[in-house]
CSV table of C-alpha atoms in Angstrom, one decimal:
chain,number,residue,atom,x,y,z
A,1,MET,CA,126.1,83.8,64.3
A,2,LYS,CA,129.6,84.0,62.5
A,3,ARG,CA,131.2,82.4,65.6
A,4,ILE,CA,128.5,79.7,66.0
A,5,VAL,CA,128.6,78.2,62.4
A,6,PRO,CA,132.2,77.2,62.4
A,7,PHE,CA,131.7,75.5,65.7
A,8,ILE,CA,128.7,73.5,64.4
A,9,ILE,CA,130.6,72.5,61.3
A,10,PHE,CA,133.5,71.4,63.4
A,11,PHE,CA,131.3,69.4,65.7
A,12,PHE,CA,129.6,67.6,62.8
A,13,VAL,CA,132.9,66.6,61.1
A,14,SER,CA,134.4,65.5,64.3
A,15,THR,CA,131.2,63.4,65.1
A,16,LEU,CA,131.3,61.9,61.7
A,17,PHE,CA,134.8,60.5,62.1
A,18,SER,CA,134.4,59.5,65.7
A,19,ILE,CA,135.1,55.8,66.4
A,20,THR,CA,134.1,53.3,69.1
A,21,ILE,CA,136.8,51.2,70.8
A,22,TYR,CA,135.7,47.7,71.7
A,23,PHE,CA,137.3,45.5,74.4
A,24,ASN,CA,136.0,41.9,73.9
A,25,THR,CA,136.4,40.0,77.1
A,26,PHE,CA,135.6,36.7,75.4
A,27,ASP,CA,139.0,36.5,73.8
A,28,ASN,CA,140.7,39.5,75.3
A,29,SER,CA,140.8,41.3,71.9
A,30,LEU,CA,140.9,45.1,71.5
A,31,ILE,CA,139.3,46.5,68.3
A,32,ILE,CA,140.3,49.9,66.9
A,33,ASN,CA,139.3,50.9,63.4
A,34,GLN,CA,138.7,47.1,62.6
A,35,LYS,CA,142.2,46.3,63.7
A,36,VAL,CA,142.6,43.7,66.3
A,37,TYR,CA,145.1,43.9,69.3
A,38,LYS,CA,145.5,42.1,72.6
A,39,PHE,CA,144.9,43.3,76.1
A,40,SER,CA,145.1,41.7,79.7
A,41,GLY,CA,144.0,42.6,83.1
A,42,GLU,CA,140.5,42.6,84.7
A,43,ALA,CA,138.2,44.5,82.4
A,44,GLN,CA,134.7,45.0,83.7
A,45,PRO,CA,131.6,45.5,81.4
A,46,PHE,CA,131.4,49.1,80.5
A,47,LYS,CA,129.8,51.5,78.0
A,48,GLY,CA,130.8,55.2,78.1
A,49,LYS,CA,133.6,57.8,77.6
A,50,ILE,CA,137.2,58.2,78.5
A,51,ILE,CA,137.1,61.2,80.9
A,52,THR,CA,140.7,62.0,81.3
A,53,TYR,CA,144.3,61.3,80.3
A,54,PHE,CA,146.6,61.0,83.3
A,55,LYS,CA,150.2,61.8,82.4
A,56,SER,CA,152.8,60.6,84.8
A,57,PRO,CA,155.3,63.2,86.1
A,58,SER,CA,158.9,62.6,84.8
A,59,ILE,CA,160.5,62.5,88.2
A,60,GLU,CA,161.8,60.0,90.7
A,61,ILE,CA,160.7,60.2,94.3
A,62,GLY,CA,162.8,57.7,96.3
A,63,ASN,CA,161.2,54.3,96.4
A,64,VAL,CA,157.7,55.7,95.6
A,65,ASP,CA,156.1,53.9,92.5
A,66,ILE,CA,154.5,56.5,90.2
A,67,PRO,CA,152.2,54.9,87.7
A,68,ASN,CA,152.8,55.3,84.0
A,69,ASP,CA,150.5,57.3,81.8
A,70,LEU,CA,146.9,56.2,81.9
A,71,LEU,CA,143.5,56.7,80.2
A,72,VAL,CA,140.7,56.8,82.8
A,73,LEU,CA,137.1,55.6,82.0
A,74,GLU,CA,134.1,57.1,83.6
A,75,ASP,CA,133.6,54.1,86.0
A,76,GLY,CA,137.2,54.4,87.2
A,77,GLN,CA,138.8,51.6,85.1
A,78,THR,CA,142.2,52.6,83.7
A,79,ILE,CA,143.9,51.7,80.4
A,80,GLY,CA,147.7,51.6,80.1
A,81,GLN,CA,150.8,49.6,80.6
A,82,ASN,CA,150.1,49.2,84.3
A,83,GLY,CA,146.3,50.0,84.4
A,84,THR,CA,143.5,47.8,85.4
A,85,ILE,CA,143.2,47.0,81.5
A,86,VAL,CA,146.8,46.4,80.3
A,87,VAL,CA,147.7,47.3,76.7
A,88,SER,CA,151.1,47.5,74.9
A,89,LYS,CA,152.8,50.8,74.6
A,90,ASP,CA,152.2,51.2,70.9
A,91,VAL,CA,148.5,50.5,71.4
A,92,PHE,CA,148.3,52.9,74.3
A,93,ASP,CA,150.0,55.7,72.3
A,94,LYS,CA,147.5,55.1,69.5
A,95,MET,CA,144.6,55.5,71.8
A,96,VAL,CA,146.1,58.6,73.4
A,97,GLU,CA,146.5,60.2,70.0
A,98,LEU,CA,142.8,59.3,69.1
A,99,TYR,CA,141.6,60.7,72.5
A,100,THR,CA,143.7,63.9,72.2
A,101,ASN,CA,142.2,64.5,68.7
A,102,ASN,CA,138.6,63.9,70.0
A,103,ASP,CA,138.3,60.8,67.7
A,104,ILE,CA,137.0,58.4,70.3
A,105,GLU,CA,133.2,58.6,70.7
A,106,LYS,CA,132.9,55.9,73.3
A,107,VAL,CA,134.5,52.7,74.7
A,108,ILE,CA,132.5,49.4,75.0
A,109,ILE,CA,133.8,46.6,77.2
A,110,ASP,CA,131.6,43.5,76.7
A,111,ARG,CA,131.7,39.8,75.9
A,112,PHE,CA,131.3,38.9,72.2
A,113,PRO,CA,131.5,35.1,71.9
A,114,VAL,CA,131.7,35.2,68.1
A,115,GLU,CA,134.3,34.0,65.4
A,116,ILE,CA,133.9,35.9,62.2
A,117,TYR,CA,135.0,34.5,58.8
A,118,ASP,CA,134.4,35.7,55.2
A,119,ASP,CA,131.1,33.9,54.7
A,120,LYS,CA,130.0,32.7,58.1
A,121,ILE,CA,130.2,33.2,61.8
A,122,ILE,CA,130.4,30.8,64.7
A,123,VAL,CA,128.5,31.9,67.8
A,124,LYS,CA,130.2,30.2,70.8
A,125,GLU,CA,127.6,31.2,73.5
A,126,LEU,CA,123.9,32.2,73.3
A,127,THR,CA,123.9,35.8,72.1
A,128,SER,CA,121.1,38.2,71.4
A,129,ARG,CA,120.5,39.6,67.9
A,130,ASP,CA,121.1,43.3,68.8
A,131,LYS,CA,124.5,42.4,70.4
A,132,LEU,CA,125.5,40.1,67.5
A,133,ILE,CA,124.7,42.7,64.8
A,134,SER,CA,126.6,45.5,66.6
A,135,TYR,CA,129.7,43.4,66.8
A,136,LEU,CA,129.4,42.2,63.2
A,137,LYS,CA,129.2,45.8,62.0
A,138,ILE,CA,132.7,46.5,63.4
A,139,PHE,CA,134.2,44.1,60.8
A,140,LYS,CA,131.6,43.9,58.0
A,141,ASN,CA,130.0,46.5,56.0
A,142,ASN,CA,127.9,44.0,54.0
A,143,PHE,CA,126.5,40.9,55.6
A,144,GLU,CA,123.1,39.2,56.1
A,145,ILE,CA,122.0,36.8,58.8
A,146,ILE,CA,118.7,35.0,59.5
A,147,ASN,CA,116.3,36.8,61.8
A,148,LEU,CA,116.4,35.2,65.2
A,149,ASP,CA,116.1,36.6,68.8
A,150,TYR,CA,119.1,34.6,69.9
A,151,TYR,CA,122.0,32.8,68.2
A,152,LEU,CA,124.1,29.8,68.9
A,153,GLY,CA,126.1,27.8,66.3
A,154,THR,CA,127.3,28.4,62.8
A,155,TYR,CA,125.4,30.8,60.4
A,156,ASP,CA,126.0,31.9,56.8
A,157,ILE,CA,126.3,35.6,56.5
A,158,THR,CA,126.7,35.9,52.7
A,159,PRO,CA,124.2,38.6,51.4
A,160,ASP,CA,121.8,37.4,48.8
A,161,THR,CA,118.8,38.8,47.0
A,162,PRO,CA,115.4,37.6,48.1
A,163,LYS,CA,113.9,34.5,46.5
A,164,ILE,CA,110.3,34.9,45.3
A,165,GLU,CA,108.0,31.8,45.2
A,166,ILE,CA,104.6,32.2,43.5
A,167,THR,CA,102.2,29.3,43.8
A,168,THR,CA,99.0,29.1,41.8
A,169,PHE,CA,96.1,26.6,41.4
A,170,SER,CA,93.3,26.8,38.8
A,171,PHE,CA,89.9,25.1,38.9
A,172,PRO,CA,86.8,25.9,36.8
A,173,ASN,CA,85.6,29.3,37.8
A,174,ILE,CA,87.9,29.8,40.7
A,175,GLY,CA,91.7,30.1,41.2
A,176,TYR,CA,94.2,30.7,43.9
A,177,TYR,CA,97.6,32.3,44.3
A,178,ASN,CA,100.1,32.4,47.1
A,179,VAL,CA,103.4,34.4,47.4
A,180,LYS,CA,106.3,33.3,49.6
A,181,ILE,CA,109.6,35.3,50.1
A,182,HIS,CA,112.7,33.4,51.2
A,183,ASP,CA,115.4,35.6,52.7
A,184,LYS,CA,117.5,35.8,55.8
A,185,SER,CA,116.4,39.2,56.9
A,186,ALA,CA,113.1,41.1,56.9
A,187,VAL,CA,111.7,41.9,53.5
A,188,TYR,CA,109.4,44.7,52.2
A,189,THR,CA,107.0,43.1,49.7
A,190,LYS,CA,104.5,44.5,47.2
A,191,VAL,CA,102.1,42.3,45.2
A,192,TYR,CA,100.1,43.4,42.2
A,193,VAL,CA,97.4,41.5,40.4
A,194,ASN,CA,96.5,42.9,37.0
A,195,GLY,CA,98.3,46.2,38.2
A,196,LYS,CA,96.2,46.4,41.4
A,197,ASP,CA,97.8,46.4,44.8
A,198,SER,CA,96.9,43.0,46.4
A,199,LYS,CA,97.5,40.7,49.3
A,200,LYS,CA,100.2,38.0,49.3
A,201,SER,CA,97.5,35.3,48.8
A,202,GLY,CA,93.9,35.3,47.6
A,203,THR,CA,91.2,33.7,45.4
A,204,LEU,CA,90.2,34.8,41.9
A,205,THR,CA,87.3,34.2,39.6
A,206,SER,CA,87.5,33.0,35.9
A,207,GLY,CA,89.8,35.2,33.7
A,208,THR,CA,93.5,35.8,32.9
A,209,TYR,CA,95.7,37.4,35.6
A,210,LYS,CA,99.2,38.8,35.7
A,211,ILE,CA,100.7,38.5,39.2
A,212,PHE,CA,103.7,40.7,39.7
A,213,VAL,CA,105.8,40.7,42.8
A,214,LYS,CA,108.7,42.9,43.9
A,215,CYS,CA,110.5,43.0,47.2
A,216,MET,CA,113.6,44.5,48.9
A,217,ASP,CA,115.4,43.3,52.0
A,218,GLU,CA,117.1,45.2,54.8
A,219,LEU,CA,120.3,45.5,52.8
A,220,GLY,CA,118.6,47.0,49.9
A,221,TYR,CA,118.7,44.0,47.6
A,222,GLU,CA,115.8,43.8,45.2
A,223,SER,CA,113.9,40.9,43.4
A,224,SER,CA,111.0,40.8,41.2
A,225,LYS,CA,109.0,38.0,39.5
A,226,THR,CA,105.9,37.8,37.2
A,227,THR,CA,103.6,34.9,36.6
A,228,PHE,CA,100.3,34.5,34.7
A,229,LEU,CA,97.2,32.5,35.9
A,230,ASP,CA,94.5,31.5,33.6
A,231,ILE,CA,91.2,30.4,35.2
A,232,PRO,CA,88.8,28.8,32.8
A,233,LYS,CA,85.1,29.4,32.9
A,234,SER,CA,83.3,26.2,32.8
A,235,LYS,CA,79.8,25.0,32.2
A,236,ILE,CA,78.1,23.8,35.3
A,237,ASN,CA,75.5,21.1,35.1
A,238,PHE,CA,73.0,20.4,37.8
A,239,GLN,CA,71.1,17.1,38.3
A,240,LYS,CA,68.9,15.7,41.0
A,241,ILE,CA,68.5,12.1,41.8
A,242,ASP,CA,66.2,10.3,44.3
A,243,VAL,CA,67.6,7.1,45.6
A,244,GLU,CA,66.6,4.5,48.1
A,245,PHE,CA,68.5,4.4,51.4
A,246,GLY,CA,71.4,2.0,51.3
A,247,LYS,CA,71.7,2.0,47.4
A,248,GLU,CA,75.1,1.8,45.7
A,249,THR,CA,75.9,4.7,43.3
A,250,LYS,CA,79.0,5.9,41.5
A,251,PHE,CA,79.5,8.1,44.6
A,252,GLY,CA,79.4,5.2,46.9
A,253,LYS,CA,76.9,3.6,49.1
A,254,ILE,CA,74.2,6.0,50.2
A,255,ASN,CA,74.1,5.7,54.0
A,256,TYR,CA,72.2,8.9,54.9
A,257,ILE,CA,68.7,10.1,54.8
A,258,GLY,CA,68.1,13.6,53.3
A,259,THR,CA,69.9,15.6,50.6
A,260,ARG,CA,73.6,16.1,49.8
A,261,ASN,CA,75.5,17.5,46.8
A,262,PHE,CA,78.3,15.6,45.1
A,263,TYR,CA,80.7,17.4,42.8
A,264,GLU,CA,82.5,16.2,39.6
A,265,ILE,CA,85.0,18.8,38.3
A,266,THR,CA,86.9,18.7,35.1
A,267,PRO,CA,88.7,21.6,33.3
A,268,LEU,CA,85.7,22.4,31.2
A,269,THR,CA,82.6,21.0,32.8
A,270,SER,CA,81.5,20.7,36.4
A,271,THR,CA,78.6,18.5,37.5
A,272,ILE,CA,76.7,19.1,40.7
A,273,THR,CA,74.6,16.1,41.6
A,274,THR,CA,72.0,16.4,44.3
A,275,ILE,CA,71.1,13.1,45.7
A,276,THR,CA,68.0,12.8,48.0
A,277,SER,CA,67.9,9.5,49.9
A,278,LYS,CA,64.6,8.1,51.1
A,279,ASP,CA,63.7,4.9,52.8
A,280,THR,CA,60.3,3.7,51.4
A,281,THR,CA,60.9,0.0,51.7
A,282,SER,CA,58.8,-1.9,54.2
A,283,PRO,CA,60.4,-4.4,56.6
A,284,THR,CA,60.1,-8.1,55.7
A,285,ILE,CA,58.5,-10.4,58.2
A,286,ASN,CA,59.2,-14.1,58.8
A,287,VAL,CA,57.0,-16.1,61.2
A,288,SER,CA,58.1,-19.5,62.5
A,289,ILE,CA,55.2,-21.7,64.2
A,290,LYS,CA,56.0,-25.0,65.8
A,291,LYS,CA,53.7,-27.1,67.9
A,292,LEU,CA,55.3,-28.4,71.0
A,293,PHE,CA,52.7,-30.6,72.8
A,294,ASP,CA,48.9,-30.5,73.4
A,295,ASP,CA,47.8,-26.8,72.8
A,296,TYR,CA,51.3,-25.3,73.3
A,297,TYR,CA,53.1,-23.7,70.4
A,298,SER,CA,56.4,-21.9,69.8
A,299,ILE,CA,56.0,-18.7,67.9
A,300,LYS,CA,58.9,-16.6,66.7
A,301,VAL,CA,58.7,-13.5,64.6
A,302,LEU,CA,61.7,-12.0,62.9
A,303,SER,CA,61.8,-8.7,60.7
A,304,ASN,CA,64.5,-7.4,58.4
A,305,ASP,CA,65.2,-4.0,57.2
A,306,LEU,CA,68.1,-1.6,56.4
A,307,ASN,CA,67.5,0.2,59.7
A,308,LYS,CA,66.0,-0.5,63.0
A,309,THR,CA,62.5,-2.1,63.3
A,310,LYS,CA,59.9,-2.5,66.0
A,311,ASN,CA,57.4,-5.4,66.0
A,312,ILE,CA,53.9,-5.7,67.6
A,313,ILE,CA,52.5,-9.2,67.8
A,314,LEU,CA,48.8,-9.9,68.5
A,315,LEU,CA,47.4,-13.4,69.0
A,316,ASN,CA,43.7,-13.3,68.9
A,317,ASN,CA,43.9,-9.6,69.4
A,318,ASN,CA,46.0,-10.0,72.6
A,319,PRO,CA,49.7,-8.7,72.6
A,320,ILE,CA,52.3,-11.4,72.9
A,321,ASN,CA,56.1,-11.8,72.7
A,322,ASN,CA,58.2,-14.3,71.0
A,323,GLY,CA,58.1,-17.6,72.9
A,324,VAL,CA,55.7,-20.4,73.9
A,325,VAL,CA,51.9,-19.7,73.9
A,326,LYS,CA,48.9,-21.7,74.4
A,327,LEU,CA,46.4,-21.7,71.6
A,328,LYS,CA,42.6,-22.2,71.7
A,329,LYS,CA,41.0,-25.0,70.0
A,330,SER,CA,40.0,-24.4,66.3
A,331,LYS,CA,41.3,-21.2,64.4
A,332,ASN,CA,43.7,-18.7,66.0
A,333,LEU,CA,44.7,-15.4,64.3
A,334,LEU,CA,48.2,-14.1,64.5
A,335,ILE,CA,48.7,-10.5,63.4
A,336,VAL,CA,52.3,-9.0,63.2
A,337,MET,CA,53.0,-5.3,62.4
A,338,SER,CA,56.7,-4.3,61.8
A,339,LYS,CA,57.6,-0.6,61.6
A,340,ASP,CA,61.1,0.8,60.8
A,341,THR,CA,62.8,4.1,61.8
A,342,PHE,CA,61.3,5.9,59.0
A,343,ASP,CA,57.7,4.8,59.7
A,344,ASN,CA,57.5,2.2,56.8
A,345,TYR,CA,55.5,-0.7,58.1
A,346,LYS,CA,54.3,-4.1,57.1
A,347,LEU,CA,51.3,-6.2,58.3
A,348,LYS,CA,51.2,-10.0,58.1
A,349,HIS,CA,48.2,-12.2,59.2
A,350,VAL,CA,48.7,-15.9,59.9
A,351,SER,CA,45.9,-18.4,60.7
A,352,ILE,CA,46.8,-21.1,63.0
A,353,TYR,CA,44.4,-24.1,63.3
A,354,ASN,CA,44.6,-26.1,66.5
A,355,TYR,CA,42.6,-29.4,66.3
A,356,LYS,CA,42.7,-32.7,68.0
A,357,THR,CA,44.8,-35.5,66.3
A,358,LEU,CA,43.4,-38.7,65.1
A,359,ASP,CA,45.3,-40.9,67.5
A,360,SER,CA,43.7,-39.2,70.5
A,361,THR,CA,40.2,-38.6,69.3
A,362,LEU,CA,39.1,-41.2,66.7
A,363,THR,CA,37.4,-43.8,68.9
A,364,PHE,CA,34.3,-43.7,66.7
A,365,LEU,CA,32.0,-44.3,64.8
A,366,ASP,CA,28.5,-45.7,65.5
A,367,GLU,CA,27.2,-45.0,62.0
A,368,LYS,CA,28.5,-44.5,58.6
A,369,ARG,CA,29.9,-41.1,57.9
A,370,TRP,CA,31.5,-39.4,54.8
A,371,ILE,CA,35.3,-39.0,55.4
A,372,ASN,CA,37.6,-36.9,53.2
A,373,ILE,CA,41.1,-38.2,53.2
A,374,GLY,CA,43.3,-36.4,50.7
A,375,GLY,CA,40.5,-35.6,48.3
A,376,VAL,CA,39.0,-39.2,48.4
A,377,LEU,CA,35.5,-39.6,50.0
A,378,ILE,CA,34.9,-42.7,51.9
A,379,LYS,CA,31.7,-43.6,53.8
A,380,SER,CA,32.6,-45.8,56.7
A,381,PRO,CA,32.3,-46.2,60.6
A,382,TYR,CA,35.8,-47.7,60.9
A,383,ILE,CA,38.3,-45.0,60.0
A,384,ILE,CA,40.7,-46.0,62.9
A,385,SER,CA,41.2,-49.4,61.2
A,386,TRP,CA,42.9,-48.0,58.2
A,387,VAL,CA,44.3,-44.6,59.4
A,388,ASN,CA,47.8,-45.1,61.2
A,389,PRO,CA,47.2,-43.8,64.7
A,390,ASN,CA,51.0,-43.2,65.1
A,391,ILE,CA,51.0,-40.5,62.4
A,392,GLU,CA,49.8,-37.1,63.8
A,393,ARG,CA,47.0,-35.8,61.8
A,394,ARG,CA,44.2,-33.2,62.4
A,395,ILE,CA,40.5,-33.7,61.9
A,396,TYR,CA,37.6,-31.3,61.5
A,397,GLU,CA,34.0,-31.5,60.4
A,398,ASP,CA,32.8,-28.9,57.8
A,399,LYS,CA,29.3,-27.6,57.3
A,400,ARG,CA,28.4,-30.5,55.0
A,401,TYR,CA,29.0,-32.9,57.9
A,402,ILE,CA,31.9,-34.4,56.1
A,403,ILE,CA,34.9,-35.4,58.3
A,404,ASN,CA,38.1,-34.0,56.9
A,405,ILE,CA,41.4,-35.7,57.8
A,406,GLU,CA,44.7,-33.8,57.0
A,407,LYS,CA,48.3,-34.0,57.9
């Protein structure tokens, strides 16, 4: 055990101070302990260790070219003044010293297309996050970059504390809060509502609330913010109204059948109005009757309502449609029933009298008869002599045997 402990301590210390040497093939730069040097040659992608230090013998053998000293990588690439990767003598001597002291943990040869400045970076080619972060850590101990999978372009890397945004809304009896965190990197966030661990957003009932938010980003920068939310408890009024379909109200024209709620919200009072719409109005019926010739008449029925209607037309108890019909002599009975979508209906009865006209029937009389013309009774057998036959009139005889003449 006494022999093992010193070895373990030595291994730990040597590992703690081991470095990684980077060869950036994008600009042929060599980075050792954050110092940048140049190299040339054909460096191939590599991640591993230096396996040996080849020291050239100090002899001359005729015309044989003996290589200079070299550091050999695991994949066979060599580093030296005449290696596959060419570095200057002072750089090579520094690497040899580090290798001899076991200070080199590994060598990475890769393409890092990045320009690094104090407050920003310029990524020249599409680069993954892991690769970009590993390269930045060579030069920067403290930086922050937005969280993307891939990067291309210019990015600010200045570290900053997370910004907390708390949004609240308040209505009678209900409120809402929402917490947003603005930061370049991932952030650990805790939200407390009246001291209780809560979600980043939620609804609350009436009352007074203290919303406290604290967060910490990947770099350890912390922020906190407190806000208060007062949700008033209001009085709620309920009212019910029955209206006719199509009526104008303060909520607009009622164009539905059934029941709906309408809300009026103020900071102190809320009113819920339940409006039930019904259609109880019967259709209106208009009947147009026009005599055409002889016993033929034009009958047209129109109905009006706020919704669709269906009409049934009966003439002397027989169904007819709008159009030309032939009437029987004497009295004809027209019945119209109109019904809307909500079963409201209207009945209308119209009596149509179809009599002969004077100019075609009055060829009489062989005896004196009582004749009623506009309320004036005349007894005469010679009506045709003083009634203009060119004016259409109708004539009928009542039960008193009085001849009635009407327009």
